[in-house]
Short mmCIF file of C-alpha atoms in Angstrom, two decimals:
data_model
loop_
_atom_site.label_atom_id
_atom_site.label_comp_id
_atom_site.label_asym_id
_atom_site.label_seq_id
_atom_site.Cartn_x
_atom_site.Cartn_y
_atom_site.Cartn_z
CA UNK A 685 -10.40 -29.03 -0.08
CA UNK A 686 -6.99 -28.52 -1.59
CA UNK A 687 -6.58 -25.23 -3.66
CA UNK A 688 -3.57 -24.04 -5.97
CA UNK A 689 -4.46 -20.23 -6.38
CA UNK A 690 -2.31 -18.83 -9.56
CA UNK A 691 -1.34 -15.67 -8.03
CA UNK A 692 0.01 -12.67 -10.16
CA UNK A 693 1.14 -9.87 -8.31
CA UNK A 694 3.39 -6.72 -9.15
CA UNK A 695 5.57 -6.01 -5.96
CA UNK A 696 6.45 -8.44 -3.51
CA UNK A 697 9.37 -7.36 -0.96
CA UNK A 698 12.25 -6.45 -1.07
CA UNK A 699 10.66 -5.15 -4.13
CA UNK A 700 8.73 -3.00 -2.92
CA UNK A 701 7.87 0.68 -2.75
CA UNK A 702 4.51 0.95 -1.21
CA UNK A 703 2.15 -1.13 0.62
CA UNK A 704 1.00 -3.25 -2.28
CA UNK A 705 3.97 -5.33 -1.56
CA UNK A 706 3.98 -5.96 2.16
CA UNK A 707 0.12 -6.59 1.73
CA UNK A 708 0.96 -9.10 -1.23
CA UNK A 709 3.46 -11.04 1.12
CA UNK A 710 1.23 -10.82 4.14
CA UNK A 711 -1.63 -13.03 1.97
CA UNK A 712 0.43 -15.22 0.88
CA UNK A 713 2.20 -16.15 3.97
CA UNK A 714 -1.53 -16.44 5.44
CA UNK A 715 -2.68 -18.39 2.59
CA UNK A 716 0.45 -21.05 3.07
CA UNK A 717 -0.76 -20.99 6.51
CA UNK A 718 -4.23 -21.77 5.93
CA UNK A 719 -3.02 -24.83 3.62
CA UNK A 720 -3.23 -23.21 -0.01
CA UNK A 721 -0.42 -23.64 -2.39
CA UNK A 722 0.52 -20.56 -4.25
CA UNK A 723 2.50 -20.30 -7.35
CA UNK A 724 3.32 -16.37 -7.47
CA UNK A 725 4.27 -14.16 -10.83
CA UNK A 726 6.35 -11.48 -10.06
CA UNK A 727 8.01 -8.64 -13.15
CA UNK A 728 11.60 -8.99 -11.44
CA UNK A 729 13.86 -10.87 -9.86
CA UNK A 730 12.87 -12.65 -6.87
CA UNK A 731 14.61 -13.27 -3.48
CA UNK A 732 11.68 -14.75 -2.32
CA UNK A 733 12.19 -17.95 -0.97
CA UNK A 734 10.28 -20.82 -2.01
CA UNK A 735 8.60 -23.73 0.01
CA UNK A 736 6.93 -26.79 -0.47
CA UNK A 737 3.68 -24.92 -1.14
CA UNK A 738 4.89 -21.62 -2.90
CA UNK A 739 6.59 -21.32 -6.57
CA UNK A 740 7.90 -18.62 -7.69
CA UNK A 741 8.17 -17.10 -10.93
CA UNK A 742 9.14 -14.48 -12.85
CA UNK A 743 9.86 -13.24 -16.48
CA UNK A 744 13.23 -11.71 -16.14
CA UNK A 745 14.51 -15.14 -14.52
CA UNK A 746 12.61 -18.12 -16.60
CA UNK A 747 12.33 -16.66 -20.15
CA UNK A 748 14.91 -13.64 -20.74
CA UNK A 749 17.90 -12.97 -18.30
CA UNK A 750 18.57 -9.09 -19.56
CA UNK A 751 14.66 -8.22 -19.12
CA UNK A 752 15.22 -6.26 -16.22
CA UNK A 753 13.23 -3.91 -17.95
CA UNK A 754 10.03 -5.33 -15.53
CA UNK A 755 11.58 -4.39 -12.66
CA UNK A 756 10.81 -0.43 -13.62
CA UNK A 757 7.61 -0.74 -13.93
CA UNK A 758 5.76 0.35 -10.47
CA UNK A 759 1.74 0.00 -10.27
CA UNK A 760 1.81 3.70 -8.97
CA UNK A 761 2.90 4.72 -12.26
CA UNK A 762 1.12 6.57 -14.93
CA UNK A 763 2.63 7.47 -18.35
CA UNK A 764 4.72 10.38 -17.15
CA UNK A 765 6.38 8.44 -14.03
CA UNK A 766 6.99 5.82 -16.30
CA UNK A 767 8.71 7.43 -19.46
CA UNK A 768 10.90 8.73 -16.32
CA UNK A 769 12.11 5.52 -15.32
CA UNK A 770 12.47 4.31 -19.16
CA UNK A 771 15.03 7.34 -19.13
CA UNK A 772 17.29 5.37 -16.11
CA UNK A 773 16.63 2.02 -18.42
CA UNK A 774 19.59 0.14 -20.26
CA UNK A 775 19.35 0.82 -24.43
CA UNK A 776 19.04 -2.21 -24.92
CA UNK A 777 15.42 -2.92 -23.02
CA UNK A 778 14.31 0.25 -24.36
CA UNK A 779 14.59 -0.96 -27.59
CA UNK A 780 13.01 -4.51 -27.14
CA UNK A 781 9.94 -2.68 -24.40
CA UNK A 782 10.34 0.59 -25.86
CA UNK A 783 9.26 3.58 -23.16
CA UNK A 784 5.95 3.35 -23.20
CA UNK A 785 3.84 2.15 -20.37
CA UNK A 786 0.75 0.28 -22.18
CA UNK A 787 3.52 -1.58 -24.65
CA UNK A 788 5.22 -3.06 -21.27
CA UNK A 789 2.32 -3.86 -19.66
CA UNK A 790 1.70 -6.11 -22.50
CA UNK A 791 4.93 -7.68 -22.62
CA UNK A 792 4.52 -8.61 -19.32
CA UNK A 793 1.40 -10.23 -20.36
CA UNK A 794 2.21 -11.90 -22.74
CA UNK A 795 5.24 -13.73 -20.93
CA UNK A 796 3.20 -14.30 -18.04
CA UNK A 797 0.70 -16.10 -19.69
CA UNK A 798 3.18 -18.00 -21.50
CA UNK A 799 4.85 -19.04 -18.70
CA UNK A 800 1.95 -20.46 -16.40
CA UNK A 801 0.40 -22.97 -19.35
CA UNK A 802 1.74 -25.67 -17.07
CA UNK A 803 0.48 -24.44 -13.41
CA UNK A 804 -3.23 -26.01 -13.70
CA UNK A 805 -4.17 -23.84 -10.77
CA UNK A 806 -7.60 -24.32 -9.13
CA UNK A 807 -8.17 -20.55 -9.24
CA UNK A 808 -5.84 -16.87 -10.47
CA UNK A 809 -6.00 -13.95 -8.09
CA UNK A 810 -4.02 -11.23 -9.20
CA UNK A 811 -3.75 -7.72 -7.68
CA UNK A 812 -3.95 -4.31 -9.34
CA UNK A 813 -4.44 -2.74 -12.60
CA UNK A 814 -0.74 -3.54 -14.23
CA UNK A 815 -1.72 -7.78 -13.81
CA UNK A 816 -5.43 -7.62 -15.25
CA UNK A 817 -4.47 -8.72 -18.62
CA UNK A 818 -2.18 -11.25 -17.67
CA UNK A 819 -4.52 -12.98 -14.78
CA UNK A 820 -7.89 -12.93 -17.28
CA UNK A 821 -5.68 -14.41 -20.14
CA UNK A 822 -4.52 -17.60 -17.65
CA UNK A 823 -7.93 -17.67 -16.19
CA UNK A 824 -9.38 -18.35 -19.76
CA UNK A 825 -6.73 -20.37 -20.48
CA UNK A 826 -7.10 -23.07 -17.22
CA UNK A 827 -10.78 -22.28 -17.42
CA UNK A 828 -11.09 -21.69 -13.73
CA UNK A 829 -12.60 -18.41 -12.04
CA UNK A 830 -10.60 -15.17 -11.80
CA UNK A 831 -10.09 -13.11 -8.46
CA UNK A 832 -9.26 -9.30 -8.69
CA UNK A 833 -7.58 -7.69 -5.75
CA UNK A 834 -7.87 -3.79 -5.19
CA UNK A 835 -5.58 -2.50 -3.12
CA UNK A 836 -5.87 0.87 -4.74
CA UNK A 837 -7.53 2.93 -7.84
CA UNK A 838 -6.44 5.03 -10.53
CA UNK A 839 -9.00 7.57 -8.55
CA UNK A 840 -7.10 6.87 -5.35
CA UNK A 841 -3.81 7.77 -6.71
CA UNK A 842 -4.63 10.65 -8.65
CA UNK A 843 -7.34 12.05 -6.22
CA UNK A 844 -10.20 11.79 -8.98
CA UNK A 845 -8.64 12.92 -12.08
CA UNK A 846 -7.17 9.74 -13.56
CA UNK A 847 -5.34 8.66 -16.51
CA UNK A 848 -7.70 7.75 -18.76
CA UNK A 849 -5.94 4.51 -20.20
CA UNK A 850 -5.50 3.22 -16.67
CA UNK A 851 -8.93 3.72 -15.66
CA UNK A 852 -10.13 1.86 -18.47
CA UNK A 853 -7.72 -0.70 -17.94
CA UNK A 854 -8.70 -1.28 -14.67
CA UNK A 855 -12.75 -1.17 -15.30
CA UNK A 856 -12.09 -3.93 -17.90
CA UNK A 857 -10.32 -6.22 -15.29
CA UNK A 858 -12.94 -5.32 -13.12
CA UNK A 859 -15.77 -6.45 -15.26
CA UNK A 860 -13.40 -9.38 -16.22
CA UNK A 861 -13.20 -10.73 -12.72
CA UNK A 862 -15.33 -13.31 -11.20
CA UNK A 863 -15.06 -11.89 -7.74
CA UNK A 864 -13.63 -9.14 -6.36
CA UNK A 865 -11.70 -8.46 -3.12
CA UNK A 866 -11.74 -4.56 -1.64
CA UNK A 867 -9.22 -3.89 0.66
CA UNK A 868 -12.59 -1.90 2.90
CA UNK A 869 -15.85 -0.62 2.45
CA UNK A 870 -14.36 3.01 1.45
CA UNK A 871 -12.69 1.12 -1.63
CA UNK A 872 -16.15 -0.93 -2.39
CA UNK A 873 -17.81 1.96 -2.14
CA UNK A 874 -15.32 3.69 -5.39
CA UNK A 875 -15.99 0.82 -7.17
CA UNK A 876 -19.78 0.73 -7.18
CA UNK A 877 -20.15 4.50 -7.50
CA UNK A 878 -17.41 5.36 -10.21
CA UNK A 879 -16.54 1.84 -11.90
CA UNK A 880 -20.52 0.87 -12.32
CA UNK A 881 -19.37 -2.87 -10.26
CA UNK A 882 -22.35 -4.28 -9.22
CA UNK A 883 -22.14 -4.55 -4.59
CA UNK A 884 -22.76 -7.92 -4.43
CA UNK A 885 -19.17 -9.32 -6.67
CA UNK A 886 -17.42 -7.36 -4.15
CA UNK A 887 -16.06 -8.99 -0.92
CA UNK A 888 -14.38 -6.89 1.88
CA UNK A 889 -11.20 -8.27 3.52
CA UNK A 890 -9.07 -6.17 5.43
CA UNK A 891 -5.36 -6.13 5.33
CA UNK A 892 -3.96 -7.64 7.81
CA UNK A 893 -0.85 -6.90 9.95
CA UNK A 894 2.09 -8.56 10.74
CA UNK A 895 3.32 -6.22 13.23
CA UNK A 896 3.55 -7.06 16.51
CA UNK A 897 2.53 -4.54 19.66
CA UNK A 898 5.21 -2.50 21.22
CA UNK A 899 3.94 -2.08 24.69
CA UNK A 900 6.10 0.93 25.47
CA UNK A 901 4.03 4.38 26.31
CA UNK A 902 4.36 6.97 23.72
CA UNK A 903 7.94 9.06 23.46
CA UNK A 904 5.97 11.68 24.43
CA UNK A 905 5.84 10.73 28.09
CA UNK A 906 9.32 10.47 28.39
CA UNK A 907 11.09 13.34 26.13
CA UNK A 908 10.90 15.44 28.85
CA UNK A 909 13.52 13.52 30.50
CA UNK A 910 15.65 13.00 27.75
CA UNK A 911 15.82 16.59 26.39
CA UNK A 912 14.32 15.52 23.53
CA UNK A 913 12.12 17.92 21.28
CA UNK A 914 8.49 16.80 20.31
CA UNK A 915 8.36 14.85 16.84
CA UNK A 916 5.60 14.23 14.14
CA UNK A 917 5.82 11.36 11.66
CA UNK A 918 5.05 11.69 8.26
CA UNK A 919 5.98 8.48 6.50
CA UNK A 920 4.62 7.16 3.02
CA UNK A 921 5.11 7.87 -0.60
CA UNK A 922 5.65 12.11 -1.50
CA UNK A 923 2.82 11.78 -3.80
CA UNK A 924 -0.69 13.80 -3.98
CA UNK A 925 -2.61 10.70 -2.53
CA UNK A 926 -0.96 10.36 0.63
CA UNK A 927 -1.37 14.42 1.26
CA UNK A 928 2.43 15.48 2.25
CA UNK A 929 0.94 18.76 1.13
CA UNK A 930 -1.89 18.45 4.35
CA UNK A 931 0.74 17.90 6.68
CA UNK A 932 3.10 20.80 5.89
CA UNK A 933 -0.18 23.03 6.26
CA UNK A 934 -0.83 20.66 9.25
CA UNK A 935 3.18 21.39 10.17
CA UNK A 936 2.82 25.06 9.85
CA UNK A 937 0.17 25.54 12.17
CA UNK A 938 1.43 23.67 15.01
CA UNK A 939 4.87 25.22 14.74
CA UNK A 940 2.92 28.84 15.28
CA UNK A 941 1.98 27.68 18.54
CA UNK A 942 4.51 24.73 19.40
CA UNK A 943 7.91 26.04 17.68
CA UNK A 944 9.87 23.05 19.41
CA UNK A 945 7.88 20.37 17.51
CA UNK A 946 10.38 18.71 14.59
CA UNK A 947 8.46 17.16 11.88
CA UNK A 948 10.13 14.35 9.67
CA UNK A 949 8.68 13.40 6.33
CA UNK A 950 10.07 9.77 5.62
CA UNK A 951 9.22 8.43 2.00
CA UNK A 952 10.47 9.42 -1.72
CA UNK A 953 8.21 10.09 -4.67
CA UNK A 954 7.88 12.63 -7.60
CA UNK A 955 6.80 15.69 -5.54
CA UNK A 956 10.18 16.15 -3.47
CA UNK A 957 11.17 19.11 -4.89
CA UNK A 958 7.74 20.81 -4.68
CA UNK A 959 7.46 20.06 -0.98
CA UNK A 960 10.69 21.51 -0.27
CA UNK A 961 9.51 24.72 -1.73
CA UNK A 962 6.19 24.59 0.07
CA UNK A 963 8.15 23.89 3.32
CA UNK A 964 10.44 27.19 2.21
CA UNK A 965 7.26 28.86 1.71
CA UNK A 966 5.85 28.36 5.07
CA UNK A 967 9.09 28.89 6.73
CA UNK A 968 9.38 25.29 7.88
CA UNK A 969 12.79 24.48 6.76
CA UNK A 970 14.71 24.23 10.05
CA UNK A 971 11.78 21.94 12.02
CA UNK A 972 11.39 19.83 8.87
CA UNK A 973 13.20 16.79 8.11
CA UNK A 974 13.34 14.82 4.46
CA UNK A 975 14.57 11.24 5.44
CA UNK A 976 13.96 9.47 2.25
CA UNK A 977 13.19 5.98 1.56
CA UNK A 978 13.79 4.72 4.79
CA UNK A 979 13.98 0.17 5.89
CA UNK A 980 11.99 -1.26 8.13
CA UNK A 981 13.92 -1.05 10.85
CA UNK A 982 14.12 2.84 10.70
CA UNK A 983 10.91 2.96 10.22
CA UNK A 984 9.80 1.21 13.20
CA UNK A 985 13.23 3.54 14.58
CA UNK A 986 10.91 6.75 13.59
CA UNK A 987 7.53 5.09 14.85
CA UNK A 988 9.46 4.84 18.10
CA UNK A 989 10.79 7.95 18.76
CA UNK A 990 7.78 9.78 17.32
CA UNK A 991 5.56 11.59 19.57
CA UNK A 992 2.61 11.56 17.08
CA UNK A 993 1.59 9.88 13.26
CA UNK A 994 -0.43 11.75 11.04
CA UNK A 995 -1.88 10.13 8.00
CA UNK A 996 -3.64 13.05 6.05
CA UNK A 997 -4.07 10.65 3.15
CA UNK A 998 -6.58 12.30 0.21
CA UNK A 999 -8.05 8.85 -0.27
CA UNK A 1000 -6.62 6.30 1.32
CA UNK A 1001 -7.77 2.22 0.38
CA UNK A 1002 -6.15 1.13 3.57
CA UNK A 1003 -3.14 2.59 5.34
CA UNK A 1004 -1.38 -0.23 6.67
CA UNK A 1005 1.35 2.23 7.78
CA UNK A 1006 -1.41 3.40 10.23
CA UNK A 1007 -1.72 0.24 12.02
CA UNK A 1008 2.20 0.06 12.02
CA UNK A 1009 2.15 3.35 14.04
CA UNK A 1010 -0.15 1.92 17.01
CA UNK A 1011 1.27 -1.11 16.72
CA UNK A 1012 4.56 0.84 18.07
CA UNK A 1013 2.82 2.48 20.52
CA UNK A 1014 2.63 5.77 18.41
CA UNK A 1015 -0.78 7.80 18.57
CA UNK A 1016 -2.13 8.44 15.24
CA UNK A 1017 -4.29 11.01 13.73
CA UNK A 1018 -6.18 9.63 10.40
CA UNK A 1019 -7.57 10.77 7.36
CA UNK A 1020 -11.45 9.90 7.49
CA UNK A 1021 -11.13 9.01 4.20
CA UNK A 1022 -9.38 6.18 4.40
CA UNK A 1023 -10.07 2.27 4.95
CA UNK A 1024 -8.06 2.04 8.17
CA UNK A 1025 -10.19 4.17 10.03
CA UNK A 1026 -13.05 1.57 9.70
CA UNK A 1027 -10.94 -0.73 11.97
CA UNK A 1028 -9.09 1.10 14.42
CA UNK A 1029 -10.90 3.16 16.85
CA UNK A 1030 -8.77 5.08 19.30
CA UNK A 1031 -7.00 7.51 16.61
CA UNK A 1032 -8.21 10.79 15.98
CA UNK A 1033 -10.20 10.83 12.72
CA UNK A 1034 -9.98 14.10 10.69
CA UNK A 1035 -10.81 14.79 6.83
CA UNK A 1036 -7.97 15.56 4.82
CA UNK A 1037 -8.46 19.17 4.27
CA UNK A 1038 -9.52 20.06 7.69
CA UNK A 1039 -5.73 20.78 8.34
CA UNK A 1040 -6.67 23.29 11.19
CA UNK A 1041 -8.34 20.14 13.33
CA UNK A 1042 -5.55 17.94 12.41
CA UNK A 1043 -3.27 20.42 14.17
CA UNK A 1044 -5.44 20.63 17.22
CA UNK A 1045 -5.63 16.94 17.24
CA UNK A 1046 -2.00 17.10 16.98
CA UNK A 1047 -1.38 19.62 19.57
CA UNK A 1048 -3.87 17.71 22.32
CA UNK A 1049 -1.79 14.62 21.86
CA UNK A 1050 1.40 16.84 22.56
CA UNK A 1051 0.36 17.99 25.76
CA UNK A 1052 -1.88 15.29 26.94
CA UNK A 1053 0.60 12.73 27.42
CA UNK A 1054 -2.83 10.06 29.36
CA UNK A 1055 -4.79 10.44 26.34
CA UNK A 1056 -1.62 9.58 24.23
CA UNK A 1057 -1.31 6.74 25.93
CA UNK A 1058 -5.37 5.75 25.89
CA UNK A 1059 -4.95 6.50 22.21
CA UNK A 1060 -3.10 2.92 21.58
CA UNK A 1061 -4.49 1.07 24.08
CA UNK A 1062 -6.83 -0.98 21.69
CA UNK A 1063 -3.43 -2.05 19.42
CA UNK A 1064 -3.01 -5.22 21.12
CA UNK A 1065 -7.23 -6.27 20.03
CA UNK A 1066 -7.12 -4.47 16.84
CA UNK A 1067 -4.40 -6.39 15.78
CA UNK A 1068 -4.93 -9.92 17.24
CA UNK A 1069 -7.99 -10.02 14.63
CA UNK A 1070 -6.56 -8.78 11.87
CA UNK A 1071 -3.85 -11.45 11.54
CA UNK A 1072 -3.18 -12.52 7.92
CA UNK A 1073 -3.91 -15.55 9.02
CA UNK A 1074 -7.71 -14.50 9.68
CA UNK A 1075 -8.07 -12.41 6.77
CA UNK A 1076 -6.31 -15.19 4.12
CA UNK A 1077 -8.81 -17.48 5.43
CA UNK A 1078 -11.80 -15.09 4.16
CA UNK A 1079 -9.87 -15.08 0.94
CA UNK A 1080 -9.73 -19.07 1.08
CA UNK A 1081 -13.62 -19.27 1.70
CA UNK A 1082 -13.87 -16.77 -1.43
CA UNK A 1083 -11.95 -19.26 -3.38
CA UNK A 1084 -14.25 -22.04 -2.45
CA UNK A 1085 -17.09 -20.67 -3.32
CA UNK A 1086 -16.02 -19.89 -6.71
CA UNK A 1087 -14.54 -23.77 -7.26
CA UNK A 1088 -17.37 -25.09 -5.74
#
């Protein structure tokens, strides 16, 4: 069966910030490779290259060139982080979008709808909260069943005390939806239990990975040799979800016991200044490291040379950056309350506020340089199955059982 899937999504690299994007690209490429044609929405510019299969479009390009105004918009926004980056924004898309984060959200809407009359797609998938509006208004429009993708949840991103506007938001796109994808059982489970979605509209498909295995041993094994100090990774957004806040208490209790151990926290994110003073406060400032935003090559530069990961995530959907780690031959220590840790086994698993076993866990891996090793031995078969590939061709059967 031939399917044209009217995808909207919100980032798609380089855009990107977090892992909605990479996990955005990563279906798409599997869909193309599992023989569905895509035409993707995107709020900004694209360098995205098209193919015979994908189409690309996006406001700022097709309907007004000095709308750049879309590309500030970030699904890991609420009102506050938004009126921020309205602050950076040209007058003159302030005055046409205003600063307000429901009024762009609509504009958006309302030009992606406009746009896609002529797409006559056999299905629209669209992923997160900011796209609801615009993927149930096409839906209605083609008449053809609507997909929602949840890669994360207003609960996820504020650690249960959302903005109440999102939330709402995203429970109507929920309800709107004719099926709806989870990222993992952890994220099915928020749904069912705080979004009152009935178990049986939700399908689980794991992200995939497009990483390929690094079958180096861990730095650990060899730092001795190179006069190298000890190093654990901290690398995601400096928000409350992903726990920076865990891993400085994390931090501080290894240095008491290990004081050569650096720590470097790569990401950026609104609570940079307030980790800086926590790391003041716990007398960290000369073992940690701020790197900032960092590319994917330093980033697999840092997975490298790191002797240890630690994902202390307070509620995590996935954690593809995880699966990155191992991938490089990294050992990782997980939040349990994450979606990762339902498909990778050899990783410590620790609750996020358990900070004093995360350092242990830490600490074993430090001096244990075997069980480092053992730790990502199961890389190569973890990630062989979860190919994008594999998991775009769950989301293809989805689609045909909705057309059919």
């Amino acid at each position: 069966m031939d399917i044209h899937t009217l995808m909207f999504g919100w980032e798609y690299p380089p855009h990107h910030l977090g892992g909605l994007g990479v996990a955005c690209q990563g279906l798409v490429q599997g869909l193309l490779g599992n023989g569905v044609q895509v035409t993707l929405v995107l709020p900004h510019p694209s360098n995205t290259a098209e193919t015979a299969d994908m189409h690309v479009i996006t406001p700022t390009e097709t309907l007004l060139k000095t709308v750049h105004v879309l590309s500030f918009l970030s699904p890991y926004d609420g009102h506050v982080q938004f009126r921020k980056r309205a602050a950076n924004m040209p007058r003159e898309l302030t005055e046409i979008y205003g600063a307000d984060l429901p009024q762009a959200v609509l504009h958006f809407t309302a030009m992606s709808v406009e746009m896609t009359k002529d797409t006559n797609p056999d299905i629209v998938h669209c992923h997160d909260w900011m796209t609801y509006g615009a993927a149930a208004q096409a839906a209605a429009y083609h008449d053809v069943p609507l997909v929602a993708h949840i890669h994360a949840t207003e609960l996820d991103r504020t650690h249960f005390h959302p903005n109440e506007w999102i939330f709402a938001a995203e429970r109507r796109g929920l309800l709107a939806a004719d099926r709806i994808i989870a990222v993992s059982n952890y994220t099915k489970q928020i749904l069912t239990t705080h979004y009152g979605i009935a178990p049986d509209k939700i399908s689980v498909v794991h992200n995939g990975s497009a990483t390929c295995t690094d079958t180096r041993p861990p730095v650990i094994a060899s730092q001795a040799g190179e006069g190298r100090p000890p190093m654990i990774l901290f690398l995601g957004r400096l928000t409350i979800q992903k726990g920076p806040m865990q891993f400085l208490d994390m931090a501080a209790k290894v240095h008491q016991l290990r004081p050569d151990v650096q720590f470097i926290m790569a990401g950026e994110g609104g609570m940079i200044g307030e980790i800086m003073r926590r790391a003041c406060e716990l007398r960290l400032e000369n073992v940690v490291a701020f790197a900032g935003k960092v590319s994917n090559d330093e980033a697999e530069r840092l997975y490298r040379q790191a002797s240890c990961f630690v994902m202390p995530s307070l509620s995590e959907p996935f954690g593809l950056v995880a699966l990155e780690a191992i991938a490089h031959g990294t050992p990782a220590i997980i939040s349990k309350q994450s979606g990762v840790s339902e498909v990778v086994g050899h990783a410590f698993k620790v609750d996020f506020w358990d900070t004093e076993k995360m350092a242990d866990c830490a600490l074993t891996i430090l001096r244990d340089a075997p069980l480092a090793q053992q730790l990502t031995s199961e890389a190569p078969r973890v990630l062989q199955h979860l190919t994008w590939i594999n998991q775009a061709s769950q989301v293809r059967s989805i689609y045909q059982d909705l057309i059919q």
